[in-house]
Short mmCIF file of C-alpha atoms in Angstrom, two decimals:
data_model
loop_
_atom_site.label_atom_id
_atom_site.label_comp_id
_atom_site.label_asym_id
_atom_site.label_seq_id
_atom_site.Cartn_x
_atom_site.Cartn_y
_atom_site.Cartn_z
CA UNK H 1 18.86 16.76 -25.76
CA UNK H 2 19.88 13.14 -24.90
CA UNK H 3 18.31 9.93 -26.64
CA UNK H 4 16.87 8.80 -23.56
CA UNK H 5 14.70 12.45 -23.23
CA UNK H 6 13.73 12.40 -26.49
CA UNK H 7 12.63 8.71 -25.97
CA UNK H 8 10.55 9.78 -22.63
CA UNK H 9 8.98 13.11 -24.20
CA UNK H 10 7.96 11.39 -26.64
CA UNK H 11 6.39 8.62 -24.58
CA UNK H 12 4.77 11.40 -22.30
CA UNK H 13 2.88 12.82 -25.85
CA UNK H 14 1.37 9.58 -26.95
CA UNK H 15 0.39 8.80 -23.09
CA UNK H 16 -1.20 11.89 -22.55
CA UNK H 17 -3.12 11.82 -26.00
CA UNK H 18 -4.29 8.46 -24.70
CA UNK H 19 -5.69 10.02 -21.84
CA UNK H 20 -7.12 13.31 -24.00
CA UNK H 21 -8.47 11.72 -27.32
CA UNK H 22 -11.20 9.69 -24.90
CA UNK H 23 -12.91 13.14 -24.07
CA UNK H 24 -12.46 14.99 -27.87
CA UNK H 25 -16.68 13.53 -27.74
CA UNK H 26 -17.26 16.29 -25.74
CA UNK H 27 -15.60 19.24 -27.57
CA UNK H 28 -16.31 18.53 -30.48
CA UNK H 29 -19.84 18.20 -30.04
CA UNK H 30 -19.50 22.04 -28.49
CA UNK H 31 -16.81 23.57 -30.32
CA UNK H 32 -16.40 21.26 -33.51
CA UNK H 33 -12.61 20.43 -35.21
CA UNK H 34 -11.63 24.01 -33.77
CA UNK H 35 -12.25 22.98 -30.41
CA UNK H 36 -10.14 19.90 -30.26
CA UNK H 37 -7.31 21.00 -31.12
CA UNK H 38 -7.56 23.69 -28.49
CA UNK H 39 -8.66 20.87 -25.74
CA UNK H 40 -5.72 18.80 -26.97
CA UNK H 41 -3.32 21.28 -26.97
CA UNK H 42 -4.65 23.08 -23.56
CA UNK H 43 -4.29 19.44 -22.14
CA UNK H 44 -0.89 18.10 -23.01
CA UNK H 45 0.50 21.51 -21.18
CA UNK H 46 -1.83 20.73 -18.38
CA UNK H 47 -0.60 17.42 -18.01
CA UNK H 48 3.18 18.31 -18.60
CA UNK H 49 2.64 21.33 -15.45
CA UNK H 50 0.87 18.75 -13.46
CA UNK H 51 3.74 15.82 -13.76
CA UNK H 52 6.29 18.88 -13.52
CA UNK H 53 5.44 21.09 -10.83
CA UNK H 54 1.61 20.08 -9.18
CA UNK H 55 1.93 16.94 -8.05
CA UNK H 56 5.88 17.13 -7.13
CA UNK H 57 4.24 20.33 -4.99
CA UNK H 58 1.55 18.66 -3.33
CA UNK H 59 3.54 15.60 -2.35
CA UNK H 60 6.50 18.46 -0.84
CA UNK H 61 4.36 20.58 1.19
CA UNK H 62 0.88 19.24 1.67
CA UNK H 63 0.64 16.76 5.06
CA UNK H 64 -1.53 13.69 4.05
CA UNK H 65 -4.34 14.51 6.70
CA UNK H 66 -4.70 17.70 4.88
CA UNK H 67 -4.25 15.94 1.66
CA UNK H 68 -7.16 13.66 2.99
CA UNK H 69 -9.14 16.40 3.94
CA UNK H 70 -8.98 17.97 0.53
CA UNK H 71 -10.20 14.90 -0.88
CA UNK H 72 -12.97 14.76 1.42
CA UNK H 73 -14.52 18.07 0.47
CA UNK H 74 -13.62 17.69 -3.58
CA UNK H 75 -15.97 14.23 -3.08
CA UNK H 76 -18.80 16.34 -1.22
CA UNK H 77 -18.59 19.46 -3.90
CA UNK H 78 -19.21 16.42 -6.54
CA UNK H 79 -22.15 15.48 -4.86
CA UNK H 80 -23.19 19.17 -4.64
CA UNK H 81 -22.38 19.81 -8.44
CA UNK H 82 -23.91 16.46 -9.77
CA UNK H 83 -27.06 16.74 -7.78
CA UNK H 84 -27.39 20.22 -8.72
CA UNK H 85 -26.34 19.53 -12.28
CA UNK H 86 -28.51 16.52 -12.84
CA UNK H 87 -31.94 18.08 -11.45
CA UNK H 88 -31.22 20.94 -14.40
CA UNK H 89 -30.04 18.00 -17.08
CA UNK H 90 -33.45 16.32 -16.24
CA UNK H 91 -35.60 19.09 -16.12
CA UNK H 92 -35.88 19.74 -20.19
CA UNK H 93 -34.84 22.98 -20.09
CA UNK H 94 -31.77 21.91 -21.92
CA UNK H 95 -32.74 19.75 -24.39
CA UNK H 96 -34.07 15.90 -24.60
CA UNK H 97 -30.79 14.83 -22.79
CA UNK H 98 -29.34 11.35 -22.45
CA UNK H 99 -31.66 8.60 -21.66
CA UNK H 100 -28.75 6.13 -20.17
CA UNK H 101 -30.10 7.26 -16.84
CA UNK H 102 -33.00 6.35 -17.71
CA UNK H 103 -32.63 3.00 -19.21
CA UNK H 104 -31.20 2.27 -15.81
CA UNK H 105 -33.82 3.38 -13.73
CA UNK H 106 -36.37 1.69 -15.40
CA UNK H 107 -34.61 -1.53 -15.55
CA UNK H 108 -33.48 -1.66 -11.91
CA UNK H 109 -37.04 -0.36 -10.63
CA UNK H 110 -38.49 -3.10 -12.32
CA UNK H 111 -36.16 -6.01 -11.32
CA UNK H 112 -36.88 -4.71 -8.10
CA UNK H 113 -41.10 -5.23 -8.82
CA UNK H 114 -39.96 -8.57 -10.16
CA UNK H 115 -40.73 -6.73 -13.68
CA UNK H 116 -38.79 -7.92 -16.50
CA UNK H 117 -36.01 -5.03 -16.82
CA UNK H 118 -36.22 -5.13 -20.79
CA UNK H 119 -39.68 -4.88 -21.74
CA UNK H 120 -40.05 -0.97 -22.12
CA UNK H 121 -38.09 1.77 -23.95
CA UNK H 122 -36.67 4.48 -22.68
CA UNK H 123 -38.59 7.99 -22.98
CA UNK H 124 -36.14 8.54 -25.96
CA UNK H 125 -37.30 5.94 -27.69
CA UNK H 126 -34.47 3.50 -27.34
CA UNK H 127 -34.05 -0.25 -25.73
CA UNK H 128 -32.65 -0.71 -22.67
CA UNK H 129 -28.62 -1.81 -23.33
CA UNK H 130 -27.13 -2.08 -20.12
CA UNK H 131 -27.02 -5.76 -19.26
CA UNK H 132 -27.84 -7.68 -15.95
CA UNK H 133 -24.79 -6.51 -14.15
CA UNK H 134 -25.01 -3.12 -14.70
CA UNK H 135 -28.76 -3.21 -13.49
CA UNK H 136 -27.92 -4.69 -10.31
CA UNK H 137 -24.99 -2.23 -9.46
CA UNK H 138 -27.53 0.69 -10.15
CA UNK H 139 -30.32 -0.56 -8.14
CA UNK H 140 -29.83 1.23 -4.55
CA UNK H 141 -29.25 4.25 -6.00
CA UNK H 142 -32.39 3.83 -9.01
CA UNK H 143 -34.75 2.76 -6.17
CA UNK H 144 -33.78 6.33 -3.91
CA UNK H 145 -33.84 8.55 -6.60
CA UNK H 146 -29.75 9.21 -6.83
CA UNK H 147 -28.70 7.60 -9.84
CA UNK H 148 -26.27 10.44 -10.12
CA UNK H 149 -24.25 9.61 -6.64
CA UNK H 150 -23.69 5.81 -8.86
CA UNK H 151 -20.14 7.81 -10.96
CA UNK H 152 -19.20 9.54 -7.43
CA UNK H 153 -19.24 6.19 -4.72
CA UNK H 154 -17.08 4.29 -8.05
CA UNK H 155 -14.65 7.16 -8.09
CA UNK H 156 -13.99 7.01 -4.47
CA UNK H 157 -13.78 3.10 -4.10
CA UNK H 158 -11.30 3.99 -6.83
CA UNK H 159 -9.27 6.56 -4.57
CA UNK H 160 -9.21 3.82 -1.97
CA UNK H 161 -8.31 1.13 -4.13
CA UNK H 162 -5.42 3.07 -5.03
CA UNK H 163 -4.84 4.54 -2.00
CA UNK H 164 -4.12 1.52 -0.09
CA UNK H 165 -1.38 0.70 -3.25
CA UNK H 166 0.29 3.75 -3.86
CA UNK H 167 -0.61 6.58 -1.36
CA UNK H 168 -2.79 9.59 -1.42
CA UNK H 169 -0.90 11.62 -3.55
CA UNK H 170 -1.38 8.69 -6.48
CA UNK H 171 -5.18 8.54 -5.39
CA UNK H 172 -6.11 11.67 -5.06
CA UNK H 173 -4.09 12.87 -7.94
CA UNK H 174 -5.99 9.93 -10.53
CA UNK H 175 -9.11 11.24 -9.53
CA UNK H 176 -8.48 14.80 -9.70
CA UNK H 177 -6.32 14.06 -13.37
CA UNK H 178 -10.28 12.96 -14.63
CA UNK H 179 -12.46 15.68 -13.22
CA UNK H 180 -9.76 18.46 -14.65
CA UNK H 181 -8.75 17.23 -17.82
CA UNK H 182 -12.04 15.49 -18.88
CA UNK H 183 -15.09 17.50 -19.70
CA UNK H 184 -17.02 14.30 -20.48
CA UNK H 185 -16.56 12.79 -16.91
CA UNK H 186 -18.02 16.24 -15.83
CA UNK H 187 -21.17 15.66 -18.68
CA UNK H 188 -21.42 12.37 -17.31
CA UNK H 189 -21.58 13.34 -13.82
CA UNK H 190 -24.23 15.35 -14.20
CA UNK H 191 -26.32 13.44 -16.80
CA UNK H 192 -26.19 10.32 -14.57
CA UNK H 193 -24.91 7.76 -17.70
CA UNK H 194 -22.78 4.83 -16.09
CA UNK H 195 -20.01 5.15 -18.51
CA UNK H 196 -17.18 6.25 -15.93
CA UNK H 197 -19.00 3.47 -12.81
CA UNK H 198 -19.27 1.04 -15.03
CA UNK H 199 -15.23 1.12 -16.06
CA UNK H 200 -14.16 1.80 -12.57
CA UNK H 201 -15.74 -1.40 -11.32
CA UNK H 202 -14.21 -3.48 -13.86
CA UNK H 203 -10.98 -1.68 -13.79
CA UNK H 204 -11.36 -2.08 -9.83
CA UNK H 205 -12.15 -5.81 -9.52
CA UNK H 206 -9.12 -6.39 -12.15
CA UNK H 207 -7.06 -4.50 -9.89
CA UNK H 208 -8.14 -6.65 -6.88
CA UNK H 209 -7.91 -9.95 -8.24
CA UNK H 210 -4.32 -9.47 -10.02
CA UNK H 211 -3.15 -8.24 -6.51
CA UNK H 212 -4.84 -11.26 -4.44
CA UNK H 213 -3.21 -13.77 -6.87
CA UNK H 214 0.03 -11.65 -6.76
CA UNK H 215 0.08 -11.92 -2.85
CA UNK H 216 0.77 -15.26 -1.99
CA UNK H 217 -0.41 -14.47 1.86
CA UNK H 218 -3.88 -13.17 0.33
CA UNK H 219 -6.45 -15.55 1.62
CA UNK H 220 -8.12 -17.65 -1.04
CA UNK H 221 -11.49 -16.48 -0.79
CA UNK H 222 -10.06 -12.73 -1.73
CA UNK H 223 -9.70 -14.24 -4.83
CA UNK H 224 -12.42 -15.98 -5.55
CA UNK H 225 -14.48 -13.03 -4.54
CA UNK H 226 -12.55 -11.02 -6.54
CA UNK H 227 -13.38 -13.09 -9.38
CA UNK H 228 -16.96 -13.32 -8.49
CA UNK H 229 -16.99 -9.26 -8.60
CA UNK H 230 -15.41 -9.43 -11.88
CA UNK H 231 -18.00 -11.90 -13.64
CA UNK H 232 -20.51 -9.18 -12.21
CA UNK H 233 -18.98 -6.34 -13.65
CA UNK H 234 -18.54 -8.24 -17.45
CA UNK H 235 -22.32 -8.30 -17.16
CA UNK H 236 -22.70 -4.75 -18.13
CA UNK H 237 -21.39 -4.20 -21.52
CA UNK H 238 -19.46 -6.58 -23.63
CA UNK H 239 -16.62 -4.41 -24.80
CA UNK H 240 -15.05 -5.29 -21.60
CA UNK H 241 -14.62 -9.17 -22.71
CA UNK H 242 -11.39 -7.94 -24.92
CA UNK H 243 -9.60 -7.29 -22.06
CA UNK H 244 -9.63 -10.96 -20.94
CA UNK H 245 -6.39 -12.14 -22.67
CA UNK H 246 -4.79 -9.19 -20.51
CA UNK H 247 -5.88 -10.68 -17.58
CA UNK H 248 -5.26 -14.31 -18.44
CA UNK H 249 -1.92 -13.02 -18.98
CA UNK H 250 -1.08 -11.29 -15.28
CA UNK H 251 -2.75 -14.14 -13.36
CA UNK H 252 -0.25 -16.73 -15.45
CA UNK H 253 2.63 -14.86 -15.17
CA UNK H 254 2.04 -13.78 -11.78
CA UNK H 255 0.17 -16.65 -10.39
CA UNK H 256 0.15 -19.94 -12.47
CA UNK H 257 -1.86 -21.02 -15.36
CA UNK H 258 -4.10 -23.05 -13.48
CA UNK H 259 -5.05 -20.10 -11.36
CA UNK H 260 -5.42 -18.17 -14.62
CA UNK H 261 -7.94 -20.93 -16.05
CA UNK H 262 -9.41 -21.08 -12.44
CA UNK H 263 -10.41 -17.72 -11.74
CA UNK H 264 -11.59 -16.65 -15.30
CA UNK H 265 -13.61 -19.82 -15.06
CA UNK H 266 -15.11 -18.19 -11.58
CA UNK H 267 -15.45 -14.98 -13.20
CA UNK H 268 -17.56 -16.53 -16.72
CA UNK H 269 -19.71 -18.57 -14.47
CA UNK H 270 -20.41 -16.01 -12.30
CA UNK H 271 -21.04 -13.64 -14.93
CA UNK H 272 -23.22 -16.06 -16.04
CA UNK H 273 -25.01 -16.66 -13.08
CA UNK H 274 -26.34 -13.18 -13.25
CA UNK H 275 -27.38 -12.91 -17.11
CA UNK H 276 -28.53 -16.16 -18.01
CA UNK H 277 -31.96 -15.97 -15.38
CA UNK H 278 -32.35 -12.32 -17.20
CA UNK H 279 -32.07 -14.25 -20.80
CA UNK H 280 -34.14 -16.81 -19.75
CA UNK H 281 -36.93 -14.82 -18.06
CA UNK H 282 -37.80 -13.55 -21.93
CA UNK H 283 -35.34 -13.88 -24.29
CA UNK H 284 -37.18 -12.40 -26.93
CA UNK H 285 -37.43 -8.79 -24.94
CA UNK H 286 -33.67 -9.29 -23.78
CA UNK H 287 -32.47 -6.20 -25.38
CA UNK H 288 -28.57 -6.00 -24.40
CA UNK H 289 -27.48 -8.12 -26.94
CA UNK H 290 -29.23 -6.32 -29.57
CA UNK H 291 -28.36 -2.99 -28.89
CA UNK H 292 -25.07 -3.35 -28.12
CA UNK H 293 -24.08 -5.86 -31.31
CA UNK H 294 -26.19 -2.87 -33.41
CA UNK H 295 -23.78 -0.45 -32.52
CA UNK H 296 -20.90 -2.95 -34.56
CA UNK H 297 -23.20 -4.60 -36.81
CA UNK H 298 -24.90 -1.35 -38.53
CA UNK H 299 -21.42 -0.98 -39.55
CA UNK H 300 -21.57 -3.80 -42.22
CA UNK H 301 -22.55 -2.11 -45.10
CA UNK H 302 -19.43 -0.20 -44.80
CA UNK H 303 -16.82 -3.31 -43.86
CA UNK H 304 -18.77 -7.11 -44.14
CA UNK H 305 -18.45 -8.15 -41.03
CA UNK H 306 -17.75 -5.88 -39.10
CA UNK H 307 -19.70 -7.22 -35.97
CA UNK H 308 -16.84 -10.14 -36.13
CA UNK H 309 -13.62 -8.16 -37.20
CA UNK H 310 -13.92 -4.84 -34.43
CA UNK H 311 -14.17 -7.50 -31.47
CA UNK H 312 -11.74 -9.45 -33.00
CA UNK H 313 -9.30 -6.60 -33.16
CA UNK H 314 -9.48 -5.50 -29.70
CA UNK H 315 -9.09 -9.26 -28.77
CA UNK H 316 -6.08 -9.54 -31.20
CA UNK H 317 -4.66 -6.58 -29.40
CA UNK H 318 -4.99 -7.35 -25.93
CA UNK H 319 -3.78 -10.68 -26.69
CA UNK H 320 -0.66 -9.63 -28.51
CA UNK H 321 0.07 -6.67 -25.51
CA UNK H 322 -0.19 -9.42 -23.28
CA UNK H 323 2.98 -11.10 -24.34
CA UNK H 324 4.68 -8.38 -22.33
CA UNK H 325 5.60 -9.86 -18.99
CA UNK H 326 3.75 -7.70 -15.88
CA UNK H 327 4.61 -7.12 -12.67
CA UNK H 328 1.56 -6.77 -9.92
CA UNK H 329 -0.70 -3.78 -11.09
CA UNK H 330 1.63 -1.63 -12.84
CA UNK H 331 1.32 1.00 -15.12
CA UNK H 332 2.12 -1.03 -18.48
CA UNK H 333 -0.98 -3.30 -17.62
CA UNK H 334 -3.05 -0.49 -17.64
CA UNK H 335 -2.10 1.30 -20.07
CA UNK H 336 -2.53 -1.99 -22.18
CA UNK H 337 -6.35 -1.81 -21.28
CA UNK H 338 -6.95 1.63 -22.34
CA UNK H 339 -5.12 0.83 -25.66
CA UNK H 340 -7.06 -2.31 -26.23
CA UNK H 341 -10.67 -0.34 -25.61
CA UNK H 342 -9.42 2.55 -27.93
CA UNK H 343 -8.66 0.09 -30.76
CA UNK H 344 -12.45 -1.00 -30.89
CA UNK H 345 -13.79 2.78 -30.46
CA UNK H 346 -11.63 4.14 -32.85
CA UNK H 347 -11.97 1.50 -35.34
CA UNK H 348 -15.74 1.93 -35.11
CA UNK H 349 -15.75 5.79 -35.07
CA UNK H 350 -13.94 5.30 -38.36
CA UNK H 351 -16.45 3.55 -39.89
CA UNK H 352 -19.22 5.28 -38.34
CA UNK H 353 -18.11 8.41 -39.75
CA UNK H 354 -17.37 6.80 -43.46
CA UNK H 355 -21.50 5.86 -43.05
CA UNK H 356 -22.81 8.81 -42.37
CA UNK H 357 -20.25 10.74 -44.95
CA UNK H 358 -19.70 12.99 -41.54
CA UNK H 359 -17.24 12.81 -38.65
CA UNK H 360 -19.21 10.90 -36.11
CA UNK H 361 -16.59 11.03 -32.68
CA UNK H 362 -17.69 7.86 -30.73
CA UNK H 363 -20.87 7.13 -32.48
CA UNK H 364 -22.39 10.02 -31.43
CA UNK H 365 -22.45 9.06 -27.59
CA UNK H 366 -21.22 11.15 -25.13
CA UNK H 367 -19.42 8.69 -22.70
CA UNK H 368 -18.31 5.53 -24.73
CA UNK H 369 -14.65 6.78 -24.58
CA UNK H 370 -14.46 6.68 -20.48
CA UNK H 371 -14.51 2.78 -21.52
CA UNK H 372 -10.19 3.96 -22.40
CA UNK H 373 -10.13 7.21 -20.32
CA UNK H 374 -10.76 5.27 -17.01
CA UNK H 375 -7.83 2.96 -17.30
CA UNK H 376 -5.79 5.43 -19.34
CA UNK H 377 -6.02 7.91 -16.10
CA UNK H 378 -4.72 4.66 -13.71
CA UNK H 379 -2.02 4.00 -15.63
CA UNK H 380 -0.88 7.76 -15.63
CA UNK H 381 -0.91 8.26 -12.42
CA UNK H 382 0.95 5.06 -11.84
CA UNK H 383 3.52 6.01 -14.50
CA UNK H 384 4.20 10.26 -13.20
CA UNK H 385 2.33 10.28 -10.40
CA UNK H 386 3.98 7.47 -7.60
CA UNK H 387 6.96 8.02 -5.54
CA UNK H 388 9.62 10.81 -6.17
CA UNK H 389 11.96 7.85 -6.82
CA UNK H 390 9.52 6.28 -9.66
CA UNK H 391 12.18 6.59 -12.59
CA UNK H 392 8.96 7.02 -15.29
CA UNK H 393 8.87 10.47 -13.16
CA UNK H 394 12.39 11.53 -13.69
CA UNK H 395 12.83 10.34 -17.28
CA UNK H 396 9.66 11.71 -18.05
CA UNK H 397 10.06 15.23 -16.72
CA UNK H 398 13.57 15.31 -18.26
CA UNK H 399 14.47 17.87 -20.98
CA UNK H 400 18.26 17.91 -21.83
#
């Protein structure tokens, strides 16, 4: 076995335990230690047969119409199992459930009544922590009663995304790599929580505005309305705001630094534009930044200042990563996202779990690790999953 294979199997392992450890919420909260091992174990061979012999298949002998028409029906069987699925999450027979959907519903349906969004509490108990951005995304399906189509129409504006970039085969196989390999998409899916929409659309708008300042033929106002969709997506949850010196990064290096400073400018003000009337309306009920600097700021009995020093890590991270040079939307840029947004959840699990004298995987809540699944998936598929020619395919698929 040559330097070079040991080198790429190696690399393969810590990839696909980026993509694994995001979903471990899930089985343990089933199956305990016992069952992550077997889900990590189970999905490093999955993986490995899927790079090997699945997708190298599929691209061989599958035409892309029928390719297309597979994708087609797995979209329609997800509506099918997560309107199913959610009707039976919802109904109580299984226990109290997640309220995300909830908080969601209630915020958009008020907004809507020109209601302030952050007045009530969800029938859990809890404040409403999805900020302005998130509420707006959510509001044609909260307002018709589908809240659980929100995950599905994300994850196929994601297959076209990356369609249009690197074929069907990359597409479809992305999407496909998160419904098999991640039983916490599936939980999601079916419990309507936002997790999985809410990183698409970020990881989405990122993806469009790196590529409009890439192209020098993209018209400007693909890039300012890239931007714009991007200062609308940051207005859901603020863990996303570590990934900024990432971006920065791409649109200097690929751009020029005055179109970095320009469209992160666009991007804060219009990300802006949509909290601060929320803020303003009542800041005293505006709940978002309480809830979500709680789930950091508990923490301080167990490392002062905490609330400063996990931020500050991811930032510290994405900012160091981004001394890599990129080239337009590849893999190493994504995979530089999912490592920033594991820093911060695994540095807070840790000292979750050191609280409560208990392992505590993700604080307890099923979904926070699709925040580094979504962008871990992208940036696997882009790394084993484009061309036959893609050298990360032959290196990583060599043994001897």
């Amino acid at each position: 076995m040559t330097e070079s294979s040991n080198r790429s199997g190696t690399s393969f392992f810590l990839y696909s335990l980026l993509v694994l450890i995001p979903s471990i919420d899930t089985a343990y909260k089933y199956f305990k230690l016992p069952g992550i091992i077997i889900y990590i174990f189970v999905g490093v061979i999955a993986l490995f047969v899927s790079v090997k012999w699945v997708v190298p298949f599929i691209r061989r002998t599958i035409p892309e119409r029928v390719l297309l028409v597979l994708t087609a029906l797995m979209f329609v069987g997800l509506i099918g199992f997560s309107a199913i699925g959610y009707s039976l999450a919802t109904s109580g027979r299984f226990g109290a459930g997640s309220d995300a959907d909830d908080a969601l519903i209630m915020a958009a349906v008020d907004t809507v009544a020109g209601v302030h969004p952050y007045t009530k509490l969800t029938y859990l108990g809890n404040q409403i922590s999805p900020m302005p951005g998130s509420v707006i995304m959510a509001i044609p399906f909260a307002i018709t009663g589908t809240i659980y189509l929100l995950n599905i129409l994300w994850l196929a504006i994601l297959f076209f995304v990356l369609r249009r970039n690197g074929g069907t085969v990359l597409a479809f196989s992305c999407v496909a790599l998160m419904l098999a390999i991640s039983p916490t998409v599936l939980q999601n899916l079916v419990t309507g929580s936002d997790y999985v929409a809410n990183t698409v659309y970020i990881a989405v708008a990122i993806w469009l505005l790196i590529a409009s300042v890439a192209d020098k033929s993209a018209p400007e106002w693909h890039r300012i309305a890239s931007a714009i969709f991007l200062g609308i997506g940051l207005s859901s949850r603020s863990n996303f705001f570590i990934l900024m010196p990432l971006v920065f990064s791409a649109l200097f290096q690929l751009g020029s630094l005055w179109q970095a400073f320009k469209y992160l400018a666009i991007a804060a003000i219009s990300c802006v534009a949509i909290t601060l009337p929320f803020y303003l309306w009542d800041p005293s009920n505006f709940s978002p930044i309480l809830v979500q600097a709680n789930k950091v700021t508990s923490i301080e009995t167990v490392l002062p200042f905490a609330g400063v020093l996990i931020p500050l890590s991811g930032f510290l991270t994405a900012g160091l990563l981004g001394l890599r040079r990129y080239k337009p939307n590849e893999a190493a840029f994504y995979w530089h996202c999912a490592i920033a947004q594991f820093v911060i959840l695994i540095f807070t699990t840790v000292l979750h779990s050191i609280k409560l004298g208990k392992v505590d995987i993700f604080v307890g809540q099923s979904g926070y690790g699709m925040f580094t699944l979504v962008f871990a998936a992208i940036a696997f598929s882009l790394t084993y999953f484009g061309e036959p020619n893609d050298q990360n395919i032959k290196t990583a698929t060599t043994n001897s």
